[in-house]
Amino acid sequence: GESVGLHLPTLSVQEGDNSIINCAYSNSASDYFIWYKQESGKGPQFIIDIRSNMDKRQGQRVTVLLNKTVKHLSLQIAATQPGDSAVYFCADPQGSSYKLIFGSGTRLLVRP
Amino acid sequence: DGGITQSPKYLFRKEGQNVTLSCEQNLNHDAMYWYRQDPGQGLRLIYYSQIVNDFQKGDIAEGYSVSREKKESFPLTVTSAQKNPTAFYLCASNPGQNSPLHFGNGTRLTVT
């Protein structure tokens, strides 16, 4: 079936470096993607979203890139900080439905 | 502050007992959702409701029931028919299709 998945389960980066978290999707009809951050014991927090009419969107220290040709998106975090340590999920509402399909997540570890 | 409140944060039950998890939102959102998260995994959709007095099964609805009598409230009952009820349960809401979900901070249910 259709799925949203992540390439790497764990990413370890040095504090101050940039982080890149990748996500692949398989539904060609997907036109909206959301990145969430989940800290231990808490619910996911919205970070940034992107619609398919864009290939890049920037927020505060975060950038999401969308490559519809290869069905891939990435989340870039600039100058990674210890507070960025969390699990990051990409999610896809699967076209026009209300259902949000989540990938299994990437754990970001920031080394001091 | 507007948000989603889930209670209790931790819940312990004996096998064979039904248990109801509370979810309340004051965001005036039409749609509400219940997800289940198992350790090291992504979120799986249990039930969702697009509007009051209406709800649909998600991907793993067996052993669960919900009601949506008020816009603000979407309680989830974990019944004795759910074979593996121990998990982290997350409630979410959004204004409608293709908009980010807002999550509560979850209820961790342990059944022994």
PDB file of C-alpha atoms in Angstrom:
ATOM      1  CA  GLY A   1       0.000   0.000   0.000  1.00  0.00           C
ATOM      2  CA  GLU A   2       0.922   3.659   0.024  1.00  0.00           C
ATOM      3  CA  SER A   3       3.393   4.664   2.656  1.00  0.00           C
ATOM      4  CA  VAL A   4       5.544   7.428   3.954  1.00  0.00           C
ATOM      5  CA  GLY A   5       8.919   6.302   5.163  1.00  0.00           C
ATOM      6  CA  LEU A   6      12.212   7.548   6.466  1.00  0.00           C
ATOM      7  CA  HIS A   7      15.670   6.528   5.315  1.00  0.00           C
ATOM      8  CA  LEU A   8      17.561   6.555   8.641  1.00  0.00           C
ATOM      9  CA  PRO A   9      16.243   5.640  12.079  1.00  0.00           C
ATOM     10  CA  THR A  10      18.929   7.623  13.993  1.00  0.00           C
ATOM     11  CA  LEU A  11      20.990  10.676  13.082  1.00  0.00           C
ATOM     12  CA  SER A  12      23.807  11.912  15.323  1.00  0.00           C
ATOM     13  CA  VAL A  13      25.211  15.408  14.725  1.00  0.00           C
ATOM     14  CA  GLN A  14      27.613  17.749  16.453  1.00  0.00           C
ATOM     15  CA  GLU A  15      26.096  20.801  18.089  1.00  0.00           C
ATOM     16  CA  GLY A  16      26.316  23.703  15.678  1.00  0.00           C
ATOM     17  CA  ASP A  17      26.340  21.532  12.560  1.00  0.00           C
ATOM     18  CA  ASN A  18      23.469  21.358  10.101  1.00  0.00           C
ATOM     19  CA  SER A  19      21.136  18.338  10.174  1.00  0.00           C
ATOM     20  CA  ILE A  20      19.333  16.789   7.248  1.00  0.00           C
ATOM     21  CA  ILE A  21      16.474  14.362   7.802  1.00  0.00           C
ATOM     22  CA  ASN A  22      15.086  12.576   4.775  1.00  0.00           C
ATOM     23  CA  CYS A  23      11.685  11.161   3.935  1.00  0.00           C
ATOM     24  CA  ALA A  24      10.389   9.198   0.951  1.00  0.00           C
ATOM     25  CA  TYR A  25       6.762   8.909  -0.066  1.00  0.00           C
ATOM     26  CA  SER A  26       5.068   6.633  -2.549  1.00  0.00           C
ATOM     27  CA  ASN A  27       1.680   8.203  -3.289  1.00  0.00           C
ATOM     28  CA  SER A  28       1.964  10.248  -6.472  1.00  0.00           C
ATOM     29  CA  ALA A  29      -1.261  12.058  -5.566  1.00  0.00           C
ATOM     30  CA  SER A  30       0.224  13.422  -2.334  1.00  0.00           C
ATOM     31  CA  ASP A  31       0.216  17.200  -2.456  1.00  0.00           C
ATOM     32  CA  TYR A  32       0.833  18.291   1.108  1.00  0.00           C
ATOM     33  CA  PHE A  33       3.484  17.263   3.623  1.00  0.00           C
ATOM     34  CA  ILE A  34       4.073  18.095   7.244  1.00  0.00           C
ATOM     35  CA  TRP A  35       7.089  17.719   9.505  1.00  0.00           C
ATOM     36  CA  TYR A  36       6.623  17.094  13.215  1.00  0.00           C
ATOM     37  CA  LYS A  37       9.037  17.037  16.148  1.00  0.00           C
ATOM     38  CA  GLN A  38       8.325  14.734  19.068  1.00  0.00           C
ATOM     39  CA  GLU A  39      10.192  15.010  22.337  1.00  0.00           C
ATOM     40  CA  SER A  40      10.214  12.123  24.763  1.00  0.00           C
ATOM     41  CA  GLY A  41       6.883  11.618  26.525  1.00  0.00           C
ATOM     42  CA  LYS A  42       5.152  14.391  24.600  1.00  0.00           C
ATOM     43  CA  GLY A  43       2.879  14.722  21.614  1.00  0.00           C
ATOM     44  CA  PRO A  44       4.260  15.716  18.194  1.00  0.00           C
ATOM     45  CA  GLN A  45       4.715  19.416  17.533  1.00  0.00           C
ATOM     46  CA  PHE A  46       4.182  20.966  14.123  1.00  0.00           C
ATOM     47  CA  ILE A  47       7.427  22.294  12.612  1.00  0.00           C
ATOM     48  CA  ILE A  48       6.739  23.201   9.005  1.00  0.00           C
ATOM     49  CA  ASP A  49       4.615  22.138   6.069  1.00  0.00           C
ATOM     50  CA  ILE A  50       4.904  22.332   2.312  1.00  0.00           C
ATOM     51  CA  ARG A  51       2.459  22.006  -0.555  1.00  0.00           C
ATOM     52  CA  SER A  52       3.276  20.391  -3.854  1.00  0.00           C
ATOM     53  CA  ASN A  53       3.265  23.680  -5.769  1.00  0.00           C
ATOM     54  CA  MET A  54       6.474  24.572  -3.928  1.00  0.00           C
ATOM     55  CA  ASP A  55       9.876  22.879  -3.877  1.00  0.00           C
ATOM     56  CA  LYS A  56      11.286  24.743  -0.901  1.00  0.00           C
ATOM     57  CA  ARG A  57       9.965  26.425   2.179  1.00  0.00           C
ATOM     58  CA  GLN A  58      11.898  28.081   4.974  1.00  0.00           C
ATOM     59  CA  GLY A  59      11.081  28.634   8.602  1.00  0.00           C
ATOM     60  CA  GLN A  60      13.121  29.653  11.571  1.00  0.00           C
ATOM     61  CA  ARG A  61      16.347  27.579  11.274  1.00  0.00           C
ATOM     62  CA  VAL A  62      14.452  24.941   9.291  1.00  0.00           C
ATOM     63  CA  THR A  63      14.056  24.386   5.576  1.00  0.00           C
ATOM     64  CA  VAL A  64      11.965  21.750   3.864  1.00  0.00           C
ATOM     65  CA  LEU A  65      12.809  20.642   0.339  1.00  0.00           C
ATOM     66  CA  LEU A  66      10.398  18.726  -1.853  1.00  0.00           C
ATOM     67  CA  ASN A  67      11.463  16.756  -4.921  1.00  0.00           C
ATOM     68  CA  LYS A  68       8.306  15.486  -6.587  1.00  0.00           C
ATOM     69  CA  THR A  69      10.242  13.764  -9.365  1.00  0.00           C
ATOM     70  CA  VAL A  70      11.773  11.241  -6.989  1.00  0.00           C
ATOM     71  CA  LYS A  71       9.050  11.554  -4.313  1.00  0.00           C
ATOM     72  CA  HIS A  72      11.423  12.726  -1.637  1.00  0.00           C
ATOM     73  CA  LEU A  73      11.416  15.450   0.951  1.00  0.00           C
ATOM     74  CA  SER A  74      13.953  16.566   3.487  1.00  0.00           C
ATOM     75  CA  LEU A  75      14.063  18.671   6.600  1.00  0.00           C
ATOM     76  CA  GLN A  76      17.185  20.733   7.127  1.00  0.00           C
ATOM     77  CA  ILE A  77      17.954  22.173  10.542  1.00  0.00           C
ATOM     78  CA  ALA A  78      20.610  24.869  10.635  1.00  0.00           C
ATOM     79  CA  ALA A  79      23.046  25.204  13.540  1.00  0.00           C
ATOM     80  CA  THR A  80      21.603  22.232  15.394  1.00  0.00           C
ATOM     81  CA  GLN A  81      21.139  22.780  19.112  1.00  0.00           C
ATOM     82  CA  PRO A  82      20.723  20.347  22.031  1.00  0.00           C
ATOM     83  CA  GLY A  83      17.046  21.310  22.169  1.00  0.00           C
ATOM     84  CA  ASP A  84      16.631  19.902  18.691  1.00  0.00           C
ATOM     85  CA  SER A  85      17.183  16.378  20.013  1.00  0.00           C
ATOM     86  CA  ALA A  86      13.917  14.562  19.337  1.00  0.00           C
ATOM     87  CA  VAL A  87      12.220  12.212  16.910  1.00  0.00           C
ATOM     88  CA  TYR A  88      11.199  13.813  13.643  1.00  0.00           C
ATOM     89  CA  PHE A  89       8.304  12.551  11.537  1.00  0.00           C
ATOM     90  CA  CYS A  90       7.152  13.429   8.093  1.00  0.00           C
ATOM     91  CA  ALA A  91       3.435  13.021   7.487  1.00  0.00           C
ATOM     92  CA  ASP A  92       1.186  12.961   4.445  1.00  0.00           C
ATOM     93  CA  PRO A  93      -2.606  13.394   4.376  1.00  0.00           C
ATOM     94  CA  GLN A  94      -2.745  10.995   1.437  1.00  0.00           C
ATOM     95  CA  GLY A  95      -4.363  13.261  -1.067  1.00  0.00           C
ATOM     96  CA  SER A  96      -7.753  14.617  -0.125  1.00  0.00           C
ATOM     97  CA  SER A  97      -8.550  12.362   2.811  1.00  0.00           C
ATOM     98  CA  TYR A  98      -8.493  13.397   6.454  1.00  0.00           C
ATOM     99  CA  LYS A  99      -6.144  10.590   7.349  1.00  0.00           C
ATOM    100  CA  LEU A 100      -2.573  11.591   8.109  1.00  0.00           C
ATOM    101  CA  ILE A 101      -0.036   8.868   7.407  1.00  0.00           C
ATOM    102  CA  PHE A 102       3.139   9.080   9.453  1.00  0.00           C
ATOM    103  CA  GLY A 103       6.552   7.669   8.751  1.00  0.00           C
ATOM    104  CA  SER A 104       8.300   5.690  11.484  1.00  0.00           C
ATOM    105  CA  GLY A 105      10.473   8.648  12.519  1.00  0.00           C
ATOM    106  CA  THR A 106      14.146   9.610  12.689  1.00  0.00           C
ATOM    107  CA  ARG A 107      15.760  10.153  16.058  1.00  0.00           C
ATOM    108  CA  LEU A 108      18.076  13.160  16.039  1.00  0.00           C
ATOM    109  CA  LEU A 109      20.831  13.106  18.652  1.00  0.00           C
ATOM    110  CA  VAL A 110      22.871  16.268  19.169  1.00  0.00           C
ATOM    111  CA  ARG A 111      26.388  15.771  20.571  1.00  0.00           C
ATOM    112  CA  PRO A 112      27.717  18.611  22.741  1.00  0.00           C
TER     113      PRO A 112
ATOM    114  CA  ASP B   1      -4.251  29.188  25.951  1.00  0.00           C
ATOM    115  CA  GLY B   2      -5.890  27.095  23.276  1.00  0.00           C
ATOM    116  CA  GLY B   3      -4.923  23.473  23.050  1.00  0.00           C
ATOM    117  CA  ILE B   4      -5.701  19.827  23.479  1.00  0.00           C
ATOM    118  CA  THR B   5      -5.891  18.249  26.894  1.00  0.00           C
ATOM    119  CA  GLN B   6      -5.518  14.543  27.389  1.00  0.00           C
ATOM    120  CA  SER B   7      -6.083  12.939  30.735  1.00  0.00           C
ATOM    121  CA  PRO B   8      -4.800  11.160  32.617  1.00  0.00           C
ATOM    122  CA  LYS B   9      -1.120  11.207  31.615  1.00  0.00           C
ATOM    123  CA  TYR B  10      -0.571   7.669  32.940  1.00  0.00           C
ATOM    124  CA  LEU B  11      -3.220   4.987  33.270  1.00  0.00           C
ATOM    125  CA  PHE B  12      -2.949   1.465  34.615  1.00  0.00           C
ATOM    126  CA  ARG B  13      -5.577  -1.217  34.157  1.00  0.00           C
ATOM    127  CA  LYS B  14      -5.998  -4.916  34.635  1.00  0.00           C
ATOM    128  CA  GLU B  15      -6.518  -7.114  31.631  1.00  0.00           C
ATOM    129  CA  GLY B  16     -10.186  -7.587  30.798  1.00  0.00           C
ATOM    130  CA  GLN B  17     -11.269  -4.120  31.893  1.00  0.00           C
ATOM    131  CA  ASN B  18     -12.502  -1.406  29.565  1.00  0.00           C
ATOM    132  CA  VAL B  19     -10.880   1.994  29.999  1.00  0.00           C
ATOM    133  CA  THR B  20     -11.780   5.422  28.607  1.00  0.00           C
ATOM    134  CA  LEU B  21      -9.202   8.034  27.674  1.00  0.00           C
ATOM    135  CA  SER B  22     -10.264  11.660  27.693  1.00  0.00           C
ATOM    136  CA  CYS B  23      -9.519  14.237  25.008  1.00  0.00           C
ATOM    137  CA  GLU B  24     -10.768  17.820  25.102  1.00  0.00           C
ATOM    138  CA  GLN B  25      -9.931  20.691  22.742  1.00  0.00           C
ATOM    139  CA  ASN B  26     -10.741  24.394  22.914  1.00  0.00           C
ATOM    140  CA  LEU B  27      -9.426  25.231  19.446  1.00  0.00           C
ATOM    141  CA  ASN B  28     -12.876  25.130  17.864  1.00  0.00           C
ATOM    142  CA  HIS B  29     -11.619  22.489  15.440  1.00  0.00           C
ATOM    143  CA  ASP B  30     -14.120  20.359  13.576  1.00  0.00           C
ATOM    144  CA  ALA B  31     -11.938  17.285  13.166  1.00  0.00           C
ATOM    145  CA  MET B  32     -10.466  15.125  15.912  1.00  0.00           C
ATOM    146  CA  TYR B  33      -8.296  12.037  15.800  1.00  0.00           C
ATOM    147  CA  TRP B  34      -6.913   9.237  17.927  1.00  0.00           C
ATOM    148  CA  TYR B  35      -3.516   7.704  17.221  1.00  0.00           C
ATOM    149  CA  ARG B  36      -1.625   4.914  18.866  1.00  0.00           C
ATOM    150  CA  GLN B  37       2.161   4.917  19.168  1.00  0.00           C
ATOM    151  CA  ASP B  38       4.230   1.884  20.121  1.00  0.00           C
ATOM    152  CA  PRO B  39       7.880   2.187  21.250  1.00  0.00           C
ATOM    153  CA  GLY B  40      10.211   3.250  18.455  1.00  0.00           C
ATOM    154  CA  GLN B  41       7.402   3.393  15.937  1.00  0.00           C
ATOM    155  CA  GLY B  42       5.314   5.928  14.118  1.00  0.00           C
ATOM    156  CA  LEU B  43       1.706   6.862  14.739  1.00  0.00           C
ATOM    157  CA  ARG B  44      -1.153   4.675  13.621  1.00  0.00           C
ATOM    158  CA  LEU B  45      -4.677   6.029  13.197  1.00  0.00           C
ATOM    159  CA  ILE B  46      -7.383   4.418  15.350  1.00  0.00           C
ATOM    160  CA  TYR B  47     -10.461   6.601  14.729  1.00  0.00           C
ATOM    161  CA  TYR B  48     -11.212  10.042  13.431  1.00  0.00           C
ATOM    162  CA  SER B  49     -14.185  12.364  13.442  1.00  0.00           C
ATOM    163  CA  GLN B  50     -14.749  15.095  10.887  1.00  0.00           C
ATOM    164  CA  ILE B  51     -17.758  16.576  12.642  1.00  0.00           C
ATOM    165  CA  VAL B  52     -19.951  16.144  15.708  1.00  0.00           C
ATOM    166  CA  ASN B  53     -21.964  12.907  15.822  1.00  0.00           C
ATOM    167  CA  ASP B  54     -19.893  11.348  13.057  1.00  0.00           C
ATOM    168  CA  PHE B  55     -16.714   9.259  13.139  1.00  0.00           C
ATOM    169  CA  GLN B  56     -14.833   6.794  10.954  1.00  0.00           C
ATOM    170  CA  LYS B  57     -12.545   3.867  11.596  1.00  0.00           C
ATOM    171  CA  GLY B  58      -8.854   4.325  10.993  1.00  0.00           C
ATOM    172  CA  ASP B  59      -6.339   1.620  10.237  1.00  0.00           C
ATOM    173  CA  ILE B  60      -6.419  -0.150  13.619  1.00  0.00           C
ATOM    174  CA  ALA B  61      -9.952   0.386  15.001  1.00  0.00           C
ATOM    175  CA  GLU B  62     -10.533  -3.168  16.245  1.00  0.00           C
ATOM    176  CA  GLY B  63     -10.945  -3.273  20.018  1.00  0.00           C
ATOM    177  CA  TYR B  64     -11.572   0.470  20.306  1.00  0.00           C
ATOM    178  CA  SER B  65     -14.679   2.654  20.359  1.00  0.00           C
ATOM    179  CA  VAL B  66     -15.267   6.400  20.284  1.00  0.00           C
ATOM    180  CA  SER B  67     -18.045   8.948  20.559  1.00  0.00           C
ATOM    181  CA  ARG B  68     -18.328  12.545  19.400  1.00  0.00           C
ATOM    182  CA  GLU B  69     -21.309  14.062  21.181  1.00  0.00           C
ATOM    183  CA  LYS B  70     -19.685  17.474  21.554  1.00  0.00           C
ATOM    184  CA  LYS B  71     -17.326  19.378  19.307  1.00  0.00           C
ATOM    185  CA  GLU B  72     -14.810  19.777  22.116  1.00  0.00           C
ATOM    186  CA  SER B  73     -14.652  16.163  23.222  1.00  0.00           C
ATOM    187  CA  PHE B  74     -13.607  12.887  21.584  1.00  0.00           C
ATOM    188  CA  PRO B  75     -13.188  10.132  24.213  1.00  0.00           C
ATOM    189  CA  LEU B  76     -11.600   6.811  23.292  1.00  0.00           C
ATOM    190  CA  THR B  77     -12.586   3.559  24.979  1.00  0.00           C
ATOM    191  CA  VAL B  78     -10.080   0.745  24.916  1.00  0.00           C
ATOM    192  CA  THR B  79     -12.126  -2.408  25.291  1.00  0.00           C
ATOM    193  CA  SER B  80     -11.138  -5.825  26.572  1.00  0.00           C
ATOM    194  CA  ALA B  81     -11.244  -6.993  22.956  1.00  0.00           C
ATOM    195  CA  GLN B  82      -8.082  -5.033  22.144  1.00  0.00           C
ATOM    196  CA  LYS B  83      -5.354  -7.673  22.218  1.00  0.00           C
ATOM    197  CA  ASN B  84      -2.364  -5.418  22.874  1.00  0.00           C
ATOM    198  CA  PRO B  85      -3.701  -2.282  24.566  1.00  0.00           C
ATOM    199  CA  THR B  86      -0.465  -1.152  26.254  1.00  0.00           C
ATOM    200  CA  ALA B  87       0.701   1.868  24.258  1.00  0.00           C
ATOM    201  CA  PHE B  88       1.001   5.649  24.112  1.00  0.00           C
ATOM    202  CA  TYR B  89      -2.271   7.186  22.902  1.00  0.00           C
ATOM    203  CA  LEU B  90      -2.320  10.559  21.195  1.00  0.00           C
ATOM    204  CA  CYS B  91      -5.334  12.728  20.468  1.00  0.00           C
ATOM    205  CA  ALA B  92      -5.215  15.446  17.827  1.00  0.00           C
ATOM    206  CA  SER B  93      -7.436  17.969  16.099  1.00  0.00           C
ATOM    207  CA  ASN B  94      -7.384  20.202  13.060  1.00  0.00           C
ATOM    208  CA  PRO B  95      -9.724  22.662  11.357  1.00  0.00           C
ATOM    209  CA  GLY B  96     -10.215  20.353   8.374  1.00  0.00           C
ATOM    210  CA  GLN B  97      -8.524  18.700   5.437  1.00  0.00           C
ATOM    211  CA  ASN B  98      -4.907  19.411   4.573  1.00  0.00           C
ATOM    212  CA  SER B  99      -4.110  21.400   7.672  1.00  0.00           C
ATOM    213  CA  PRO B 100      -1.622  20.492  10.394  1.00  0.00           C
ATOM    214  CA  LEU B 101      -2.795  18.412  13.318  1.00  0.00           C
ATOM    215  CA  HIS B 102      -2.443  19.799  16.813  1.00  0.00           C
ATOM    216  CA  PHE B 103      -1.602  17.076  19.310  1.00  0.00           C
ATOM    217  CA  GLY B 104      -2.169  16.590  22.988  1.00  0.00           C
ATOM    218  CA  ASN B 105       0.625  15.274  25.185  1.00  0.00           C
ATOM    219  CA  GLY B 106      -0.709  11.769  25.237  1.00  0.00           C
ATOM    220  CA  THR B 107      -1.878   9.140  27.691  1.00  0.00           C
ATOM    221  CA  ARG B 108       0.389   6.211  28.420  1.00  0.00           C
ATOM    222  CA  LEU B 109      -1.803   3.169  29.068  1.00  0.00           C
ATOM    223  CA  THR B 110      -0.376   0.078  30.728  1.00  0.00           C
ATOM    224  CA  VAL B 111      -2.511  -3.054  30.936  1.00  0.00           C
ATOM    225  CA  THR B 112      -1.273  -5.970  33.020  1.00  0.00           C
TER     226      THR B 112
END
